[in-house]
Short mmCIF file of C-alpha atoms and ligand atoms in Angstrom, two decimals:
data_model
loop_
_atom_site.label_atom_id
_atom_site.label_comp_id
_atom_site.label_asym_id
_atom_site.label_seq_id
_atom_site.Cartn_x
_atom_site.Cartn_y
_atom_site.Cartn_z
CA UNK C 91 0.00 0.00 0.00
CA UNK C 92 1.55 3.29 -0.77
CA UNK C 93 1.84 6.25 1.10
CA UNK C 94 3.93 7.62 -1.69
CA UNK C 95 2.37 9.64 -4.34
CA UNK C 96 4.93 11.42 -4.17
CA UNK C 97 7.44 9.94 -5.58
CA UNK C 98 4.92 8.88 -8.40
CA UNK C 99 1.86 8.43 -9.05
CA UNK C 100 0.32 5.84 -11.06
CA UNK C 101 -1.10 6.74 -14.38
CA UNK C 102 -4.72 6.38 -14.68
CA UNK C 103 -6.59 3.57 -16.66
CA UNK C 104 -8.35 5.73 -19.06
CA UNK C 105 -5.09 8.13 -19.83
CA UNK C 106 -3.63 4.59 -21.10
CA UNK C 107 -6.27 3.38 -23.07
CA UNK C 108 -6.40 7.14 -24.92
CA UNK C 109 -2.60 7.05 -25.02
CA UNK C 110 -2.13 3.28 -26.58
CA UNK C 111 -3.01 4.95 -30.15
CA UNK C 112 -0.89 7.00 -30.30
CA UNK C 113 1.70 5.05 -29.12
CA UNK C 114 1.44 2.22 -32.20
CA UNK C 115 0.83 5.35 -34.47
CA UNK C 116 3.57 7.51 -35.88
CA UNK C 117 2.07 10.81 -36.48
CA UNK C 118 3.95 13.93 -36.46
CA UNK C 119 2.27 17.02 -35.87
CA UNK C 120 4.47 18.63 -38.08
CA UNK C 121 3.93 16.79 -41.25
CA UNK C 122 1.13 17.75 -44.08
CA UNK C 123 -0.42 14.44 -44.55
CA UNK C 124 -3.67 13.35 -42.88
CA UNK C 125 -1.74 11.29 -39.92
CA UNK C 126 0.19 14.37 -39.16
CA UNK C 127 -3.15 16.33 -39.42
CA UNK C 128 -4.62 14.35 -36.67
CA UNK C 129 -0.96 14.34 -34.58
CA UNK C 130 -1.83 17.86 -34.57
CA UNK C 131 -5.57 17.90 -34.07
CA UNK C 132 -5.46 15.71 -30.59
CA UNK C 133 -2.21 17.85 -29.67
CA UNK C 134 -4.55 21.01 -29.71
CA UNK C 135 -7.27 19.16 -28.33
CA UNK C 136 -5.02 18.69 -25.15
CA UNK C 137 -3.73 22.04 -25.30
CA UNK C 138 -7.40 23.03 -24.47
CA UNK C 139 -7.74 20.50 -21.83
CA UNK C 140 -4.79 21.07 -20.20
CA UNK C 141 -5.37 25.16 -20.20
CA UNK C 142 -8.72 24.61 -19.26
CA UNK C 143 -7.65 22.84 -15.94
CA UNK C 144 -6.25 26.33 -14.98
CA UNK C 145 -8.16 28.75 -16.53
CA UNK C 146 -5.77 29.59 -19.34
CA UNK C 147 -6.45 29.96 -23.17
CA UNK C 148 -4.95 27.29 -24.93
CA UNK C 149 -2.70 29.77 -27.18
CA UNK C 150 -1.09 30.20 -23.72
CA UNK C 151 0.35 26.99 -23.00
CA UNK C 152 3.58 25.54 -23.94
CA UNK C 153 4.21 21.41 -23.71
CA UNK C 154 7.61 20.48 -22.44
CA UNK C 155 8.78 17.60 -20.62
CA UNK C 156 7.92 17.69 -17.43
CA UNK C 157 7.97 20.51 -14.48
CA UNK C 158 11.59 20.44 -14.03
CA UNK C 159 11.81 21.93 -17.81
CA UNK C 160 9.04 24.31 -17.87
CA UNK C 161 11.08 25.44 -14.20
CA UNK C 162 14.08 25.96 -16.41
CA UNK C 163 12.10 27.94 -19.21
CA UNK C 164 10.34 30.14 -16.87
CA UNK C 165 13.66 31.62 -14.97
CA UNK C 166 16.22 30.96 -17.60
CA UNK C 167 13.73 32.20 -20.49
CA UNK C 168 12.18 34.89 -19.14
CA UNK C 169 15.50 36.11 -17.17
CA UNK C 170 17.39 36.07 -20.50
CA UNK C 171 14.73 37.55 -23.03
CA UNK C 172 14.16 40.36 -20.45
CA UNK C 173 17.47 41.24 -18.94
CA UNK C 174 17.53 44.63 -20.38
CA UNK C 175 14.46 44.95 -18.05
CA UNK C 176 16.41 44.62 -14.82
CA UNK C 177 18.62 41.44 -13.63
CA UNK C 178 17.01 40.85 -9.74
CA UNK C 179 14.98 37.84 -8.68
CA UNK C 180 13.24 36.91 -6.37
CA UNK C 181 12.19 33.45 -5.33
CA UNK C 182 11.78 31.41 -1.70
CA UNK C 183 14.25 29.50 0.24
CA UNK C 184 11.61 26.34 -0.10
CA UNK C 185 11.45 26.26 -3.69
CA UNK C 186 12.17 22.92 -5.47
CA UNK C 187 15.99 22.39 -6.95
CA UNK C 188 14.20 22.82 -10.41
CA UNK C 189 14.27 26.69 -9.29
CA UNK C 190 16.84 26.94 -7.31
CA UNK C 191 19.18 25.24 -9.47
CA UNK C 192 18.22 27.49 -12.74
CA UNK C 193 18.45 30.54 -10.31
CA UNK C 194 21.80 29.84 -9.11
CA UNK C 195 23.41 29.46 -13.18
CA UNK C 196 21.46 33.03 -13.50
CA UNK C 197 23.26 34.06 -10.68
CA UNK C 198 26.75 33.16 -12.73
CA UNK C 199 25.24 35.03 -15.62
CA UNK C 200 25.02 38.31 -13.34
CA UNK C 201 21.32 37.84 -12.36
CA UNK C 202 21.40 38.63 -8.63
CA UNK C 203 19.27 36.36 -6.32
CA UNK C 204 17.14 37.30 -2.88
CA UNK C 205 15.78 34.04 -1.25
CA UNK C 206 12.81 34.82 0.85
CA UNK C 207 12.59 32.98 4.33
CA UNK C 208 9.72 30.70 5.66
CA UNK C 209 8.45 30.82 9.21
CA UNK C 210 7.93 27.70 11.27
CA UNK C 211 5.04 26.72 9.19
CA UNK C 212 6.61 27.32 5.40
CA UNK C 213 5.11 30.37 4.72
CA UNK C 214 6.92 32.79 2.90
CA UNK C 215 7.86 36.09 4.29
CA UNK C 216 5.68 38.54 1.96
CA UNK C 217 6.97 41.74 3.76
CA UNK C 218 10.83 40.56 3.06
CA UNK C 219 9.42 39.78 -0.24
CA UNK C 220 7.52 43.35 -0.45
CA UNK C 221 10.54 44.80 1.25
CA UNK C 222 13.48 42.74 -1.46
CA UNK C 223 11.75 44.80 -4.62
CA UNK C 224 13.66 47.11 -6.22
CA UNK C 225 14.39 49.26 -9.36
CA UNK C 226 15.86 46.12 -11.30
CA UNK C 227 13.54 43.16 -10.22
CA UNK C 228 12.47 41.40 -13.01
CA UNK C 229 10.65 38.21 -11.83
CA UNK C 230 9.49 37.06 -8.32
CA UNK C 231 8.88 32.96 -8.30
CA UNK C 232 7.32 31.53 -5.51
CA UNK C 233 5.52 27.91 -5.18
CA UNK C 234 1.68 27.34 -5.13
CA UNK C 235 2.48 24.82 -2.29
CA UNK C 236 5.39 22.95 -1.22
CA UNK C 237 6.17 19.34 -2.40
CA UNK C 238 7.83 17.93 1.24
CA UNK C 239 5.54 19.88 3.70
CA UNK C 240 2.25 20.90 1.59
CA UNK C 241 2.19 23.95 2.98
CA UNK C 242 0.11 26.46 0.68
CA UNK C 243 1.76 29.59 0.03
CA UNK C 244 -0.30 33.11 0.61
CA UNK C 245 0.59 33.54 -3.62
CA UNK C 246 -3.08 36.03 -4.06
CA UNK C 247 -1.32 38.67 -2.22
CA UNK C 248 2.24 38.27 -4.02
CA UNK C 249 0.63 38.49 -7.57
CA UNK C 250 -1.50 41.58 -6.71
CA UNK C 251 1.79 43.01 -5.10
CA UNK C 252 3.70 42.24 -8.31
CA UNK C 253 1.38 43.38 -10.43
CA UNK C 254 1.23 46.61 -8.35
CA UNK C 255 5.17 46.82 -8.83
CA UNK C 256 5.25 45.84 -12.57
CA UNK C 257 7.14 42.58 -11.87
CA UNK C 258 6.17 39.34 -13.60
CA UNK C 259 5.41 36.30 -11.31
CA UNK C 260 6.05 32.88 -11.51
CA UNK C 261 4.15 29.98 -10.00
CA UNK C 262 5.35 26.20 -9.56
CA UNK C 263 1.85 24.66 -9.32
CA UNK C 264 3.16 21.07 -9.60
CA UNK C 265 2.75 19.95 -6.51
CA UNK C 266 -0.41 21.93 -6.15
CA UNK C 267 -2.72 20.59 -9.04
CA UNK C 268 -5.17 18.93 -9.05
CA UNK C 269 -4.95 18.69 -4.78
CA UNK C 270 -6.65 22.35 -4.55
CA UNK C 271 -7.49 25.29 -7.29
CA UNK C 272 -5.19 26.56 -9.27
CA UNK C 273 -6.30 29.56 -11.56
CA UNK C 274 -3.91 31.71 -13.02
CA UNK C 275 -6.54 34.11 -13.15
CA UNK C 276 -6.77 34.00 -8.69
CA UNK C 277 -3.08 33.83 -8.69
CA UNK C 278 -2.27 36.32 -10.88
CA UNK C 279 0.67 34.28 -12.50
CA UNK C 280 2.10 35.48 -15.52
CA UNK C 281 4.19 32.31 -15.62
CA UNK C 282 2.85 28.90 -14.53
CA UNK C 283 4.33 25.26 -14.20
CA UNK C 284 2.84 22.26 -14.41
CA UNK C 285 3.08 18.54 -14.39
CA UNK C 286 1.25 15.39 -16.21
CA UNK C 287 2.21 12.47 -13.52
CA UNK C 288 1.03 14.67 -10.49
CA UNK C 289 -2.32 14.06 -12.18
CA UNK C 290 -2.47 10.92 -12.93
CA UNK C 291 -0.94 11.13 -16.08
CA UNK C 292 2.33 9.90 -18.07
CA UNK C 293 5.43 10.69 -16.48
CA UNK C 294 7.57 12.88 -19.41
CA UNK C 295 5.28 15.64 -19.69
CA UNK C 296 4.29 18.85 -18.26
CA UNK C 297 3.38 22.41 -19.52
CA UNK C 298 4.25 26.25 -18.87
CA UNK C 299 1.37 28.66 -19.47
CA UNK C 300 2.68 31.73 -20.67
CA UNK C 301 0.39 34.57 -19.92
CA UNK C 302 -0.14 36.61 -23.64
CA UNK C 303 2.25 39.37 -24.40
CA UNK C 304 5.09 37.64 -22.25
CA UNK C 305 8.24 37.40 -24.40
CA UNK C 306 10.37 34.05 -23.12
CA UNK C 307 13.86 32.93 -24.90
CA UNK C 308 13.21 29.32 -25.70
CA UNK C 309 15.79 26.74 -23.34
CA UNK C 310 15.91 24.52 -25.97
CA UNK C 311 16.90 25.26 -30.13
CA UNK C 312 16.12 23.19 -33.12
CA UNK C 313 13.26 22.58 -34.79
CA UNK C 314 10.92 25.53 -33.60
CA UNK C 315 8.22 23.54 -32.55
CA UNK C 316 5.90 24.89 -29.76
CA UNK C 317 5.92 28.17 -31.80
CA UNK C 318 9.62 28.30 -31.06
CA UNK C 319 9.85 28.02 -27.50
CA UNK C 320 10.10 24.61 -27.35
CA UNK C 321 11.83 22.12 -29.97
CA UNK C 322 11.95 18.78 -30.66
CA UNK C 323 9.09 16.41 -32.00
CA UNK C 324 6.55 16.34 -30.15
CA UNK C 325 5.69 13.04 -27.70
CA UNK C 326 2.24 13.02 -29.02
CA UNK C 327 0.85 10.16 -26.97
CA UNK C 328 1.83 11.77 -23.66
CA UNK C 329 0.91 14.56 -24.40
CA UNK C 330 -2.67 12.88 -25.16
CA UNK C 331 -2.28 11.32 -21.88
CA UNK C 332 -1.99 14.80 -20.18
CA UNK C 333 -4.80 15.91 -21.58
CA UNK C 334 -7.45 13.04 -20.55
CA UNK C 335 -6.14 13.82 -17.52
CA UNK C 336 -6.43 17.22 -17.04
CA UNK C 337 -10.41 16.62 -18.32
CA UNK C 338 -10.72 14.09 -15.22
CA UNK C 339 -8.71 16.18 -12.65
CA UNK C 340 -11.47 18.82 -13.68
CA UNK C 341 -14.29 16.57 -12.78
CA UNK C 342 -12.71 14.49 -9.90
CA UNK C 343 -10.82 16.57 -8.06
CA UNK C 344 -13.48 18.64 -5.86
CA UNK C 345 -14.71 15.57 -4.30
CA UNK C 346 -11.40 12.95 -3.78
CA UNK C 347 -10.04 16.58 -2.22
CA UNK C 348 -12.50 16.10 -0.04
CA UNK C 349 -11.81 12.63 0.54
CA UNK C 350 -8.90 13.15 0.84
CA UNK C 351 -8.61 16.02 3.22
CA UNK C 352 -10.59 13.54 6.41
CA UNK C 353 -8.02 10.67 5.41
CA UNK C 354 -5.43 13.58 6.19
CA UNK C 355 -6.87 14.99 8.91
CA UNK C 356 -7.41 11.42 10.59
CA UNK C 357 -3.76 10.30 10.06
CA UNK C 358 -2.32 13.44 11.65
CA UNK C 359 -4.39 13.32 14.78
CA UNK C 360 -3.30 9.29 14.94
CA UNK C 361 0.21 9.72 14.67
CA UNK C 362 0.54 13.07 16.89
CA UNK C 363 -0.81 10.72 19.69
CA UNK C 364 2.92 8.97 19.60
CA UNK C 365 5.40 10.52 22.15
CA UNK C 366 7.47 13.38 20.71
CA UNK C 367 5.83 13.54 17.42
CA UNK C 368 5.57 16.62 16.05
CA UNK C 369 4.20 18.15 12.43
CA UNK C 370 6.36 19.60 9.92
CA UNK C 371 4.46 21.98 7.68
CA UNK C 372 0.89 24.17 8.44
CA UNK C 373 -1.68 22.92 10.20
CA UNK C 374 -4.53 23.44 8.32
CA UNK C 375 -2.87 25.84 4.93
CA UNK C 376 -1.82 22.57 3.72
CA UNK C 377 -2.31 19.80 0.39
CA UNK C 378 -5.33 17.30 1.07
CA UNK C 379 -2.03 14.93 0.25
CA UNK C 380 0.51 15.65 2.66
CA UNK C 381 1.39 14.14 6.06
CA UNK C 382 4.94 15.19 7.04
CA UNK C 383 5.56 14.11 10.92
CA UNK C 384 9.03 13.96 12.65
CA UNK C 385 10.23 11.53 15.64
CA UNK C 386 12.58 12.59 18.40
CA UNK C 387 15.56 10.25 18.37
CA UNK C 388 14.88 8.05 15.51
CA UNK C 389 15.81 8.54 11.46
CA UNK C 390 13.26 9.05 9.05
CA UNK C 391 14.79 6.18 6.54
CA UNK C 392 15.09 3.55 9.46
CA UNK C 393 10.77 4.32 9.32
CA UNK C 394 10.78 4.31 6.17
CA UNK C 395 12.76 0.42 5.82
CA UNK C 396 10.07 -0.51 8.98
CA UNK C 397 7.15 0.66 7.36
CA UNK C 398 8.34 -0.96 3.70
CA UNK C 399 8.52 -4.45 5.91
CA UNK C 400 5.06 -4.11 6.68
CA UNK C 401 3.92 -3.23 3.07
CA UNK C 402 3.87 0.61 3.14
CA UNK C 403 5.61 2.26 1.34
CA UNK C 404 6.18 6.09 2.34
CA UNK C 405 9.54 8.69 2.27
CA UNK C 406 11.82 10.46 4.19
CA UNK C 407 11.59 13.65 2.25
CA UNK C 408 12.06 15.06 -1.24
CA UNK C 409 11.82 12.03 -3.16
CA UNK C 410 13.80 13.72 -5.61
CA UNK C 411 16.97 14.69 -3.17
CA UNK C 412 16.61 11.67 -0.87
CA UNK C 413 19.70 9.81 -2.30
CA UNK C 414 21.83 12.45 -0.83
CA UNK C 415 22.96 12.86 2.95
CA UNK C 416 22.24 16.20 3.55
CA UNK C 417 18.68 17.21 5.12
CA UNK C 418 16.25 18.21 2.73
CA UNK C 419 16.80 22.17 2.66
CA UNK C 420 12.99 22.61 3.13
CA UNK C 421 13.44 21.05 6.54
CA UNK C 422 16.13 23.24 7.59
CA UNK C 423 14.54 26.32 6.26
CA UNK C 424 11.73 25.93 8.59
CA UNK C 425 14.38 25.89 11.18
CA UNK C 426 14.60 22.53 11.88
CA UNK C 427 18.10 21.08 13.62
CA UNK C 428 19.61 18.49 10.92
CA UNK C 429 18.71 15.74 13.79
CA UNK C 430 15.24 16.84 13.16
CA UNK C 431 15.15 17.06 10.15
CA UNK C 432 16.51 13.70 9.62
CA UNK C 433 13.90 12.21 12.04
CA UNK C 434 11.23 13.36 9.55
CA UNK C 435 8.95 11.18 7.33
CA UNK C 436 6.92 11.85 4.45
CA UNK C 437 3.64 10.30 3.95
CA UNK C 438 1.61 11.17 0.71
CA UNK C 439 -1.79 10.38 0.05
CA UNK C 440 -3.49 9.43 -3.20
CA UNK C 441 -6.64 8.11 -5.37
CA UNK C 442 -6.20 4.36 -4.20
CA UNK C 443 -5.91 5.17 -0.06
CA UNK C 444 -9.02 3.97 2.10
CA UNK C 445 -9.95 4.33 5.45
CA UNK C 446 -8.75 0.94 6.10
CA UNK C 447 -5.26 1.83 4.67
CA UNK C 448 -4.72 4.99 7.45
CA UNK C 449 -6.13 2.72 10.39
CA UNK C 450 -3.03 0.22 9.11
CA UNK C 451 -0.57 2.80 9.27
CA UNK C 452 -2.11 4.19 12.51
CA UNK C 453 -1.32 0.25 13.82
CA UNK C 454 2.16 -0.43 12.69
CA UNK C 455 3.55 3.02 12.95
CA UNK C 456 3.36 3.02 16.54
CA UNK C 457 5.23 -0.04 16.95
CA UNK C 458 7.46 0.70 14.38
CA UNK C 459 8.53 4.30 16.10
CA UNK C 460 8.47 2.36 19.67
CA UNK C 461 11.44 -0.39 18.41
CA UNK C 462 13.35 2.35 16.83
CA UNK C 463 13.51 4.19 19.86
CA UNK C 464 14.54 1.14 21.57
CA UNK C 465 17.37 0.68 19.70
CA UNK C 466 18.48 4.48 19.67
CA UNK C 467 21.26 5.27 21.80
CA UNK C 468 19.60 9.08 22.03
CA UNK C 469 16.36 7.68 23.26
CA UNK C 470 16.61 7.48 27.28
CA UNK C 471 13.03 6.79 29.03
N1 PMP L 770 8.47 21.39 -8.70
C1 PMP L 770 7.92 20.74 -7.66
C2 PMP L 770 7.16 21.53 -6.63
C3 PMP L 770 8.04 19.35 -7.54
O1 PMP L 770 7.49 18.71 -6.51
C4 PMP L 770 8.77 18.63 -8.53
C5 PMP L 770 8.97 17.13 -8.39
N2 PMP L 770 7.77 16.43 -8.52
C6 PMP L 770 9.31 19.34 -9.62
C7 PMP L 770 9.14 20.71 -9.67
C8 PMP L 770 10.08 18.64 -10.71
O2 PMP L 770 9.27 17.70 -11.36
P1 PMP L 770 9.87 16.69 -12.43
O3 PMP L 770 10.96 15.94 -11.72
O4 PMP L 770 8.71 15.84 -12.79
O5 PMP L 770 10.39 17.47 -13.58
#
């Protein structure tokens, strides 16, 4: 049973069966026969879909290969086509490495960088935000809601603040979609990432909307595809998937939310009832999805190996930097020691949890913490 949507989540029935296709068929949206005419009609088609899902016009979204790229495109393509603009960003000291990472080679390029804090909770500092603008800020890029903690960032007041100060703003809604709303409209996003797998659908593929009248230098060169601003062929099938699931997030996602949100709810209360157990992220600004608890004197990965004995399967952190040693940076930026931070484990919730599954977890997590401890040197009862 997984606890670790995380890390993936498993592509929907009906995405494959609209994918398989496309798959066995070769079309290329680019050529002029009939099979490259209907490449390019179902591409549209999921352009719509996929804009629809955030209240976008389909002329505003760009395919690319997942959130990590349309990250890169956003910061690195927008920075670069608008330098002569300014050369200041801001972004949050939570973001994923998909911004950071992009913001630090700006920084090389002579972009300079201002990292907003978090408070206890994850929430952004708007004042230091409010207070960072200047003269030459270009771009401020802040998270709809955080991947490890699912706190929901305050992002209403940062786009009416930008748009006050004439600064484009840039949302990474990937961990966000299809959990709670996401409107570029609401948010008042110029820029907007998102992802296919968070929703159920093929890994591979994601989007950036591009609000109309924003110039962005394309990342990648070649064939011009994406009207420019994004070349290479285009993976047709996936991006089909995307689409079908976009149309079903649409329809679903009010109620599983829902669903979703007393599963939640229940599994925090259970788990805060273990001695020294504490909650890492916002109480209640947080994803339907997320359950992010830390132990006093235990490790989050020696959980983790208990919990996988007992078929569940959760994480200790950022799925994508849990191969390294260091604490997950979104830990320590909530100011979180590193021995807390390591004590931390990640549950994430998803379409195939039940009741039954939490009141598992509820059982053998318990134990699991207790045997730990025993075996701790730092544990003394
Ligand atoms: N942004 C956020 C908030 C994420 O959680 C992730 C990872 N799922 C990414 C960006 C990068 O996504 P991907 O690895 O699919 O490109």
């Amino acid at each position: 049973m997984s606890f670790d949507y995380i890390s993936g989540c498993p592509v929907d029935e009906r995405v494959i069966e609209a994918m398989v296709p496309y798959m066995r068929e070769g079309g290329n949206p680019s050529s002029v026969h009939s099979h490259g005419f209907k490449a390019k009609q179902v591409l549209e088609e999921s352009r719509a879909s996929v804009a629809a899902l955030v209240h976008a016009d389909p002329t505003e979204m760009v395919f690319t290969s997942g959130a990590t790229e349309s990250n890169n495109l956003a910061l690195i393509g927008y920075a670069l086509r608008n330098k002569e603009k300014g050369n200041h960003i801001i972004t949050s000291a939570v973001e994923h490495t998909s911004v950071i990472n992009p913001c630090k080679f700006l920084q090389k390029s002579g972009f300079e960088i201002s990292y907003a804090p978090v408070d206890s909770y994850g929430v952004v500092d708007v004042s230091f935000i409010e207070e960072s603008i200047r003269e030459n800020t270009l771009l401020i890029s802040i998270q709809h809601a955080n991947n490890e903690i699912g706190t929901i960032q305050p992002l209403e007041d940062l786009g009416k603040m930008a748009i006050d100060k004439g600064i484009r703003f840039h949302v990474d809604a990937t961990a966000s979609l299809g959990k709670i709303e996401v409107n570029v409209e609401e948010l008042n996003a110029d820029l907007l990432t998102l992802s296919s797998n968070d929703i159920y659908g093929p890994r591979g593929v994601g989007a950036l909307y591009i609000r109309k009248g924003i110039k962005v230098q394309p990342v990648l060169l070649g064939g011009g595809q994406e009207r420019g601003l994004r070349s290479g062929t285009e993976n047709v099938a996936s991006i089909v998937g995307f689409g079908v699931a976009a149309d079903n997030t649409q329809k679903e996602y009010g109620t599983e939310a829902e669903r979703l949100t007393k599963l939640r709810d229940r599994m925090i209360e259970g788990i805060l009832r273990i001695e020294e157990s504490y909650l890492n992220g916002h109480p209640e600004k947080r994803l339907p999805t997320n359950v992010n608890v830390r132990f006093s004197y235990i490790e989050g990965e020696s959980i983790v190996l208990s919990l996988d004995q007992e078929g569940i399967q959760a994480s200790t952190g950022s799925a994508c930097s849990s191969k390294t040693l260091q604490p997950s940076h979104v830990l320590t930026a909530l100011g979180l020691k590193h021995e807390e931070a390591h004590g931390s484990l990640l549950l994430t919730l998803g379409r195939h949890n039940k009741d039954e599954d939490v009141e598992k977890l509820l059982e053998v997590l318990p134990r699991a913490v207790e045997r730990l401890r025993m075996i701790s040197p730092l544990y003394r009862r």
